[in-house]
Structures are given as C-alpha cells and as structure tokens.
XYZ file of C-alpha atoms in Angstrom:
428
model
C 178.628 92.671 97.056
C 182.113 92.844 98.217
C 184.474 90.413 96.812
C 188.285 89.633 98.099
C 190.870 87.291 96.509
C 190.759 83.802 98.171
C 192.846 82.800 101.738
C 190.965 83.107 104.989
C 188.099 85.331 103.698
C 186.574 82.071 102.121
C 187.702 79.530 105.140
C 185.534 81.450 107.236
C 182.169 82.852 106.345
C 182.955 85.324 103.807
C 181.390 83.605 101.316
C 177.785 83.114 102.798
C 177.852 86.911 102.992
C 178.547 87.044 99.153
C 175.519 84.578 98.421
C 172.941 86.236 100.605
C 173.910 89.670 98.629
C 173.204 88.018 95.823
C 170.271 86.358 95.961
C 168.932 89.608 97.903
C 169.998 91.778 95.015
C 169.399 89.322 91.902
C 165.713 90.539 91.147
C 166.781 93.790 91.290
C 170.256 93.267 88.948
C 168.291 91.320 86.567
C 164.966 94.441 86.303
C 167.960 97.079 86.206
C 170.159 94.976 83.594
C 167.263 95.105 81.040
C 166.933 90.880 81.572
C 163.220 91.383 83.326
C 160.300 90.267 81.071
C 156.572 90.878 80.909
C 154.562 88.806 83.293
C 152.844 85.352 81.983
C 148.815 85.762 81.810
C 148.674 83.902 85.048
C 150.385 86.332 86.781
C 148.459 89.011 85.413
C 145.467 87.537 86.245
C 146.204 86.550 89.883
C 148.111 89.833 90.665
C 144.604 91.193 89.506
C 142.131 89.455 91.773
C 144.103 90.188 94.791
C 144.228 94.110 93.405
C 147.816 94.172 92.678
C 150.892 95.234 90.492
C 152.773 92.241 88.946
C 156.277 91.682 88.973
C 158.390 91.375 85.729
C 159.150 87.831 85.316
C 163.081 87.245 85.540
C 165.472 84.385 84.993
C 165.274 81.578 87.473
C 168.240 80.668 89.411
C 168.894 77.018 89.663
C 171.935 76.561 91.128
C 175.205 78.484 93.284
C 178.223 76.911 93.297
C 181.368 78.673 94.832
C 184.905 78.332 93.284
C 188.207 79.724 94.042
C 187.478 82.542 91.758
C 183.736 83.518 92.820
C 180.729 81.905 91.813
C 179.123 79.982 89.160
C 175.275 80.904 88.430
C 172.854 78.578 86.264
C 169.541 80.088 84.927
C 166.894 79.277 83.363
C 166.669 82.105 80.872
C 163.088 83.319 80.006
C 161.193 82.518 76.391
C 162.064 84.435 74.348
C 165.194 85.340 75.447
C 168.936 83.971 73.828
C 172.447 83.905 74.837
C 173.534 87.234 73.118
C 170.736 89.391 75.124
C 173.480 88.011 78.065
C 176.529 88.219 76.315
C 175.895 92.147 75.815
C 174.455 92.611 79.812
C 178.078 91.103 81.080
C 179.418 94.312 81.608
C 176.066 96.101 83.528
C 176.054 92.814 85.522
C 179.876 92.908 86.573
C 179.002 97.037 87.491
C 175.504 95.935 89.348
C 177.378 92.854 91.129
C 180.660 94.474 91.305
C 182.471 91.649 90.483
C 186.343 91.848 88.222
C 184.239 89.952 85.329
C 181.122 88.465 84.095
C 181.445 85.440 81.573
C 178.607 83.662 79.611
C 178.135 80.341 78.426
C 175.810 78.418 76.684
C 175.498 75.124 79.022
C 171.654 73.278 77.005
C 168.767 75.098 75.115
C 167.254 77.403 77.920
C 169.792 76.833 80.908
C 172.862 79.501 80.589
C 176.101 79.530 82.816
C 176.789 82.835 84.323
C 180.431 82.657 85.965
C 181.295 85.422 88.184
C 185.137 85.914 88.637
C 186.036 88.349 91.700
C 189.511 89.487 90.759
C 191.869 89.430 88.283
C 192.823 86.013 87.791
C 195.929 86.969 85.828
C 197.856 88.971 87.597
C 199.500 86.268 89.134
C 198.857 82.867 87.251
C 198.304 79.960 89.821
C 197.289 76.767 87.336
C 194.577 74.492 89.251
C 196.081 71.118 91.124
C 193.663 69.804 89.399
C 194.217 70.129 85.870
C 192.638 67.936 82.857
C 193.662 64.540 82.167
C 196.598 64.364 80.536
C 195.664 63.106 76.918
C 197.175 62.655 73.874
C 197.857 66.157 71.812
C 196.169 67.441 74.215
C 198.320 70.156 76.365
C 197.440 73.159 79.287
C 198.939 75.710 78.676
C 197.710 79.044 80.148
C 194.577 80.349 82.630
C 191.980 82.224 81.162
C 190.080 84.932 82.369
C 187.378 83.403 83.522
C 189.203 81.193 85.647
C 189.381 77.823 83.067
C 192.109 76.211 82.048
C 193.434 76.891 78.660
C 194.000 73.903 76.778
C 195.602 73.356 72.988
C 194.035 70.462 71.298
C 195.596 69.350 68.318
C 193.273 67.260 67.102
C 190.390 69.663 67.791
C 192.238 72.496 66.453
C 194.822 70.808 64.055
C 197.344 73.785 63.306
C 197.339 77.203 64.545
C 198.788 80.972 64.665
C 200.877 82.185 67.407
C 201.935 85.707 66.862
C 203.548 88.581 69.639
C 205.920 91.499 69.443
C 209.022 90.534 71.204
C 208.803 90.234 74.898
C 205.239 89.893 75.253
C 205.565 85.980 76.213
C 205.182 83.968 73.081
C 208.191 82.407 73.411
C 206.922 81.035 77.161
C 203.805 79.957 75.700
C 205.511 77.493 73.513
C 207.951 76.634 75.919
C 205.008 75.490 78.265
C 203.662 73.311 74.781
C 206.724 71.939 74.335
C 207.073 70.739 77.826
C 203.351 69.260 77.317
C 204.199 67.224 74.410
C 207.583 66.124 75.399
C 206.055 63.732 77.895
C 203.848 62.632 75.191
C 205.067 60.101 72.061
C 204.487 62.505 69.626
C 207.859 63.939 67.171
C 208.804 67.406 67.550
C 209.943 69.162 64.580
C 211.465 72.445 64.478
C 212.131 75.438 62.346
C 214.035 78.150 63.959
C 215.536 80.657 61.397
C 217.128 82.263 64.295
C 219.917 80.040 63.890
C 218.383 77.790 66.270
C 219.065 79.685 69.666
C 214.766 79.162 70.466
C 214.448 76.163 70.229
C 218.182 74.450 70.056
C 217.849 73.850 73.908
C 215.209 71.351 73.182
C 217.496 69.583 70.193
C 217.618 66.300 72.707
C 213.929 65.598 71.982
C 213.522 67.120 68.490
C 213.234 64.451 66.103
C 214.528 67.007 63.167
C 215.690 71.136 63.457
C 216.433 73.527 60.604
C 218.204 76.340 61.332
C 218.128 78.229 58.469
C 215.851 78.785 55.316
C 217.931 76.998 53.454
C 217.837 74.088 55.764
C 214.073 74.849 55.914
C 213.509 73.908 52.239
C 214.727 70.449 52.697
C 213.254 69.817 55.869
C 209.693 70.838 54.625
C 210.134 68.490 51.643
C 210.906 65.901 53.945
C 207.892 66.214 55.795
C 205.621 66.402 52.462
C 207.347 62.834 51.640
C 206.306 61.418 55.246
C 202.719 62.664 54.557
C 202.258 61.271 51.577
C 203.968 57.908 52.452
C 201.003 58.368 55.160
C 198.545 58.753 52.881
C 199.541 55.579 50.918
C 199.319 53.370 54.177
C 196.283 54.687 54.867
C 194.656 53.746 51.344
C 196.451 50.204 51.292
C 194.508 49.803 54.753
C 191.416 50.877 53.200
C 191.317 47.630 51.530
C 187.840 47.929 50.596
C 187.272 43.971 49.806
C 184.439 41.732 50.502
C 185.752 40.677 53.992
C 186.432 44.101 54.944
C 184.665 45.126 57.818
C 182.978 48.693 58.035
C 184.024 49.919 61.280
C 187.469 49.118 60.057
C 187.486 51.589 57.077
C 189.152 54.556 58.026
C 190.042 58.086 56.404
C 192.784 59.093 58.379
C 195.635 57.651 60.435
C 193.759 57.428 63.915
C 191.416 54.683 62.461
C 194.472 52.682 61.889
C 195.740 49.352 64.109
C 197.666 50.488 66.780
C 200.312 48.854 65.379
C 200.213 50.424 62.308
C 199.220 53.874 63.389
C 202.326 56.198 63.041
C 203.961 58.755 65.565
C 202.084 62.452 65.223
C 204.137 64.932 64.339
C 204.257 68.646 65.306
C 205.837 71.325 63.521
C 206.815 74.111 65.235
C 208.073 77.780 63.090
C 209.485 80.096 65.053
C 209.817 83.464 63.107
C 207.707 82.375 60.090
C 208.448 85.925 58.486
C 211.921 84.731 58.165
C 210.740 82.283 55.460
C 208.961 84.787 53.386
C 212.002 86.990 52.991
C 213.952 87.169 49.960
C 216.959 89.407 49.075
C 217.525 88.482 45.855
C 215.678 86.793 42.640
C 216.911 83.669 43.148
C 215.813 83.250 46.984
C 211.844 84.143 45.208
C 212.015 80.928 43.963
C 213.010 79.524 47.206
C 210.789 81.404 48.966
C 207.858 80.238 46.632
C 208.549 76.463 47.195
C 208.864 76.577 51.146
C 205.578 78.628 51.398
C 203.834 75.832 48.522
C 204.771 73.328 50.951
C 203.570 74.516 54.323
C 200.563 75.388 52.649
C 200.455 71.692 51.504
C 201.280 70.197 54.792
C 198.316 72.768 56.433
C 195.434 71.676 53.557
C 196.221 67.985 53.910
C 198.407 66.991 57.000
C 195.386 66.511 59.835
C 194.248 63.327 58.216
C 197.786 62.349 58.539
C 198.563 63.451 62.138
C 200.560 66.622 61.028
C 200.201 69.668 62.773
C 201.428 73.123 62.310
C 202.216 75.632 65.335
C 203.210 78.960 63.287
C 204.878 81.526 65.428
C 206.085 85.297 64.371
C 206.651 88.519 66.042
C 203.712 89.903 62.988
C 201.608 88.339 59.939
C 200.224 90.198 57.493
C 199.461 89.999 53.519
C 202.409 91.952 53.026
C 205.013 88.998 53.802
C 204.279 87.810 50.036
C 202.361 85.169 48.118
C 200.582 82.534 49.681
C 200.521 84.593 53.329
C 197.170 84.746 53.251
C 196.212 81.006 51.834
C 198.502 79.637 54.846
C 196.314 82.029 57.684
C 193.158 80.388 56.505
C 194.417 77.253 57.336
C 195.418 77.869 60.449
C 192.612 77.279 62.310
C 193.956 78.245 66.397
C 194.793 81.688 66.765
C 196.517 83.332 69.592
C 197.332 87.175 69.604
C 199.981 88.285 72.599
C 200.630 92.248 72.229
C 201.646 93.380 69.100
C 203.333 96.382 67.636
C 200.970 97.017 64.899
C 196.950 96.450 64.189
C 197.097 94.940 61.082
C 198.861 91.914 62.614
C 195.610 91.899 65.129
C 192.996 92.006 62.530
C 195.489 88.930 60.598
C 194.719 86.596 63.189
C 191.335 87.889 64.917
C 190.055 89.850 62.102
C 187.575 86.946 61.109
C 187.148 86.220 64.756
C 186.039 89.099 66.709
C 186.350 92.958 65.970
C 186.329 92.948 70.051
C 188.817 90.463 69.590
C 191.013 92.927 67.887
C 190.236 95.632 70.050
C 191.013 93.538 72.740
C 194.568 92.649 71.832
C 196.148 96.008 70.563
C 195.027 97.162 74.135
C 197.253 94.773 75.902
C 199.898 96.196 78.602
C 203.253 95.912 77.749
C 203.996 95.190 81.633
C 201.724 92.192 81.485
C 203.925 89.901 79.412
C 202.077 86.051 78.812
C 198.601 87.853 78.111
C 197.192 87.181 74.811
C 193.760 86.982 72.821
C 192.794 83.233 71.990
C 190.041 82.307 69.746
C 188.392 79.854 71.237
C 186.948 76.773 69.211
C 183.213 77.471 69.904
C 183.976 80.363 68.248
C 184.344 83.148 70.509
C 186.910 84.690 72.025
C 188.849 84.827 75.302
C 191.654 86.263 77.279
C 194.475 84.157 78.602
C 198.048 84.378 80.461
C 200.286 81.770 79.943
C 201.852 80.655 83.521
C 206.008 81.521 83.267
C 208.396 78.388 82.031
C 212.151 78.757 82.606
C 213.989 77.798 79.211
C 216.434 75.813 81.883
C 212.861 73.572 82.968
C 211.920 72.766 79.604
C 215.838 71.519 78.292
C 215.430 69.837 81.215
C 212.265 67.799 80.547
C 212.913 67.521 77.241
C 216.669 65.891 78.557
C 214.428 63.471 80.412
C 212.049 62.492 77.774
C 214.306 62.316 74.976
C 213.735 58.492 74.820
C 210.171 58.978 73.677
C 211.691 60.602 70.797
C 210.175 58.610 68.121
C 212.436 57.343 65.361
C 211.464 58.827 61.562
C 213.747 57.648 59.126
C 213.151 60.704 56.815
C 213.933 63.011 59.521
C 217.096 61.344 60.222
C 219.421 63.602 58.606
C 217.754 66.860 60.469
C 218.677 65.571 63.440
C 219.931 67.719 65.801
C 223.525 67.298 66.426
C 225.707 68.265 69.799
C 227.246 71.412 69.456
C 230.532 72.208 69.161
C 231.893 75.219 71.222
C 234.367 77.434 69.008
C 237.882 77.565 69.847
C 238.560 80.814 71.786
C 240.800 83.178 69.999
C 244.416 83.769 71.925
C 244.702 86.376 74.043
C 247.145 88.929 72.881
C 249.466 90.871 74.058
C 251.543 93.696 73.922
C-alpha cells in the first residue's frame, strides 16, 4: 500500500485505492505475520470432499473506517488467540502494510482495534477541531502517536511525574495544563524554586506561589492544614444517623453538596530537585519536613481534591530520603528526553522496559516528545502541541476571576512586582 499525508490525496480517490490493497493483501499479511490458524474440522472436512487444500483460518475483518491519519481495522481475533500475540506482530504488520505505525487495542473479549497511522503524526502537531468535552480536571494536552488525543485526568490519575532535561519541552507541556485549568474553577498552586521566573507569569491566577524552599516549607504546611480541615468536613457530613440516607454517605469531597464541596486544588513543582538539596545540617532538617509533607499531601490528598503535578529536569533515589516513597505515589508519568537513564527507569522503570528504551532514544531536535504511561497500563508516545508563555499569561490574565478564594493561601499570594531602580549611569 502506498500511504501520503492528508490534503487532496484523500478528497479524491486515494483512499479507495488504500482499502482495496488492503483487503486484497490482508489474507496474505495476516498467513505471513504468523496471525493464520489451523482450519476448524468443518473446513477440513469440506476442503476434503471437494479434494482440496484448506486455508488457514485468519482474523475476520468487521469493519474499515478511514481517519485523517489512515485507517481503523476491527477483528474478530481467532480462539485461541489474545491481544499480546498482536501487540508483538505491530511491527511485521506496519513492514507488510507499510504503514508509519501499527497500534493495538483491546476494544471487548474477542473484537481487537487495529489502528493504522500513515505518517508521522508528530512532526508537526495539528490538535483535532474536535477535541473532548471540556470537563472538569480534565485537560488535552498533547497528540499521541497513534493519532488520539492526549488527555490528563486528574481524577483518573490524581498526581503525577513530569520529568525532561532542559529544552526538551516540559516546560510547554505544563504551560498547555495550565492554560487547561485556568478556564476551569479549580486553585492553582505553585512552587517554583527558580525564583519564580516559570511560573511567575501566571501569578494573576495562582491562588498561592513560593519562590523559594524556604517559602516552600510554609506553603506545603499550609496546604496539609487545608487537607485536613477537608477531611474534617467530610466526616461531619458523614453524619451517619438514623435519618441519614445511604447514597448521601460519602468518602471523599466529590460526594459532598455542591454547596459544600470545596475548590480542587493543583499543585504544581517545578524543579522538585531543588527541594531535596541541602548545603548545610540545618537545611536536612528542612529538607526532611518539606519532603514528609508532599509525601503526606500525595498518600492522602485525592480524597480531598489535592493533586500533585511534580516536574524536574531528573529523579532518582539519589536526591535523598523519601525520593522514592514520593515516586510511588505518583501515579501519571511522563518522560520528555533526558540526560541520563536512571531518570528513565525512575519514572518508566515499573512501566515498560520498552518504555525506557523508548525515551533515552528521543531526538534532541524533536523538543515536546515524551513517553507517557498510559492508565490502562501501557505505554505511549506523545508531542505536546507548542504554547507561547505570552498565550498562557494571557489566559490566565483573563481568567483570573475564577481564581477561587482560600483563606489559608492568602498570604502566598502572589504579589505585583516591583521593577528595581536602575543604577545611574556614570561617567567619566
């Protein structure tokens, strides 16, 4: 088959010329892919009494349907057969079909979802028109290689690891999830120990920002406070009286009256090595109490609508105590090029060793690429489509009256900033 990237080749005919290939070729693809089983006893029977050889039984093909990145094949797989004997033919199917990629998916027990893309999707990331419905915690944020849409649900995936050597687009991936949840009523909460220049041009619809790891300590204890102030509304709701009704009994804040229910809150590290650091004796102890309380807020803040987004340039065991008790919280994990495979294995070790593989092979003139691990527990690749910083201050400028108003976080608030006065000039 001969595949081009989309424009007039698939407003004309083009694409019939694809699906007759296909269907002429599938029997064959499927025998030479090692997908062909042995005949049923009918067939033997009946290829007998008319003096024949019978054919190897192979997948049925239900359904075509053509997308703007090639094709989308349902089968019926054979008995006997699973999903992995597919998962491991993607690569002699993408040579037989010559196709860019071959992708897998489980769709019901016997029917499988074979999605055929025809060129590199992300070399040049185009998000869909259509995109998802926008939904609470719920934000797109890059194109995977399959073609899908790349979305980061927080209440599916309650915290998660973002980590990237600098340059390699992390800090565009969370400027396109900031943008997402600025239009949302959800509080943004940052922690920029870069002395706030990441995320400072957002301060307009950041309901708290520490800039420092000093700052950081108080901030964190702040948030502990508002979860377990959280915790206590959620147990005086409880109730758990003779009139109370049991739909009404709830473990977390989402079961709570509307009017009740507080804002979600997202916290958002940037450099999260920064906090681990210590020069001295007395920033250990420091050190020890920040990482006690993210760990803390990552164990018990879902159930109170608290949700980490940990970003660093690399994460490893190394960083100190507790760097490995606050990774297996974080349940998301996204991998953008690193400089060093022990970061990697960090965050996809207990995914995928492919996974790994995957991301230490990632250009460095492909900036926005990354490894995700997806929530039905594979693995994908994904490019994050480019935000200006300028776009986001600007929606975040826009929004900043859905800024939701925590009185704990009041004294974080990010204030306007002050230009320094320019020294005299000098002279001679």
């Amino acid at each position: 088959m001969r595949w081009k990237r989309p424009g007039w080749y698939w407003l004309g005919f083009g694409w019939v010329v694809v699906v007759v290939r296909l269907l002429w070729s599938y029997r064959a693809v499927m025998e030479a892919c090692g997908l062909a089983e042995q005949p049923s006893r009918s067939r033997v029977l009946a290829a007998k009494l008319l003096d024949r050889v019978p054919a190897r039984a192979v997948p049925k093909l239900r359904r075509i349907r053509i997308t703007r990145f090639g094709l989308v094949l349902r089968i019926k797989i054979l008995p006997g057969q699973d999903f992995l004997d597919y998962d491991a033919a993607t690569e002699r199917l993408r040579h037989s079909w010559r196709t860019h990629g071959v992708y897998v998916r489980a769709v019901k027990p016997g029917f499988l979802e074979i999605r055929l893309v025809g060129y590199d999707v992300l070399r040049h990331v185009v998000m869909p028109r259509k995109l998802p419905a926008v939904e609470l915690l719920k934000v797109p944020v890059a194109l995977r290689s399959d073609g899908a849409v790349h979305v980061r649900d927080f209440r599916a995936s309650p915290h998660e690891l973002v980590i990237g050597a600098t340059e390699s687009g992390k800090s565009v991936y969370l400027r396109g999830l900031i943008k997402g949840l600025a239009a949302q009523p959800v509080a943004l909460v940052g922690i920029d120990c870069k002395w706030g220049v990441e995320l400072a041009p957002f301060a307009r619809r950041l309901s708290g920002l520490a800039y420092t790891p000093e700052d950081a300590v108080g901030l964190l204890d702040v948030l502990v406070e508002e979860m377990v102030q959280r915790y206590e509304l959620i147990r005086a709701s409880q109730g758990l009286g003779a009139g109370v009704v049991a739909e009404e009994i709830t473990s977390d804040v989402w079961g709570l009256p509307e009017d009740l229910r507080p804002a979600p809150i997202v916290l958002i590290v940037d450099e999260v090595a920064e906090l681990f650091l210590i020069a001295n004796k007395a920033d250990e102890k420091r050190r020890d109490h920040m990482v006690t309380q993210l760990i803390r807020l990552a164990q018990l803040g879902r159930a109170a609508a608290i949700y980490l987004e940990i970003c660093g340039q690399r994460f490893g065991s190394d960083l100190g105590s507790g760097a490995t008790a606050l990774r297996a919280q974080l349940t998301g994990r996204v991998a953008h090029r690193v400089n060093d495979e022990a970061s990697a294995k960090m965050a996809l070790g207990d995914i995928s060793v492919r996974a790994v593989g995957a991301a230490t092979r990632i250009a460095v003139e492909r900036p926005g690429t990354a490894v995700v691990g997806l929530l039905s527990g594979g693995w994908a690749r994904i490019r994050s489509a480019f935000v200006s910083l300028d776009d986001v201050a600007a929606v975040c400028a826009e929004t900043a009256h859905l800024t939701p108003y925590i009185p704990g976080l009041a004294d974080f608030r990010p204030q306007p900033a002050v230009l320094p006065a320019q020294a005299s000039k000098q002279t001679v």
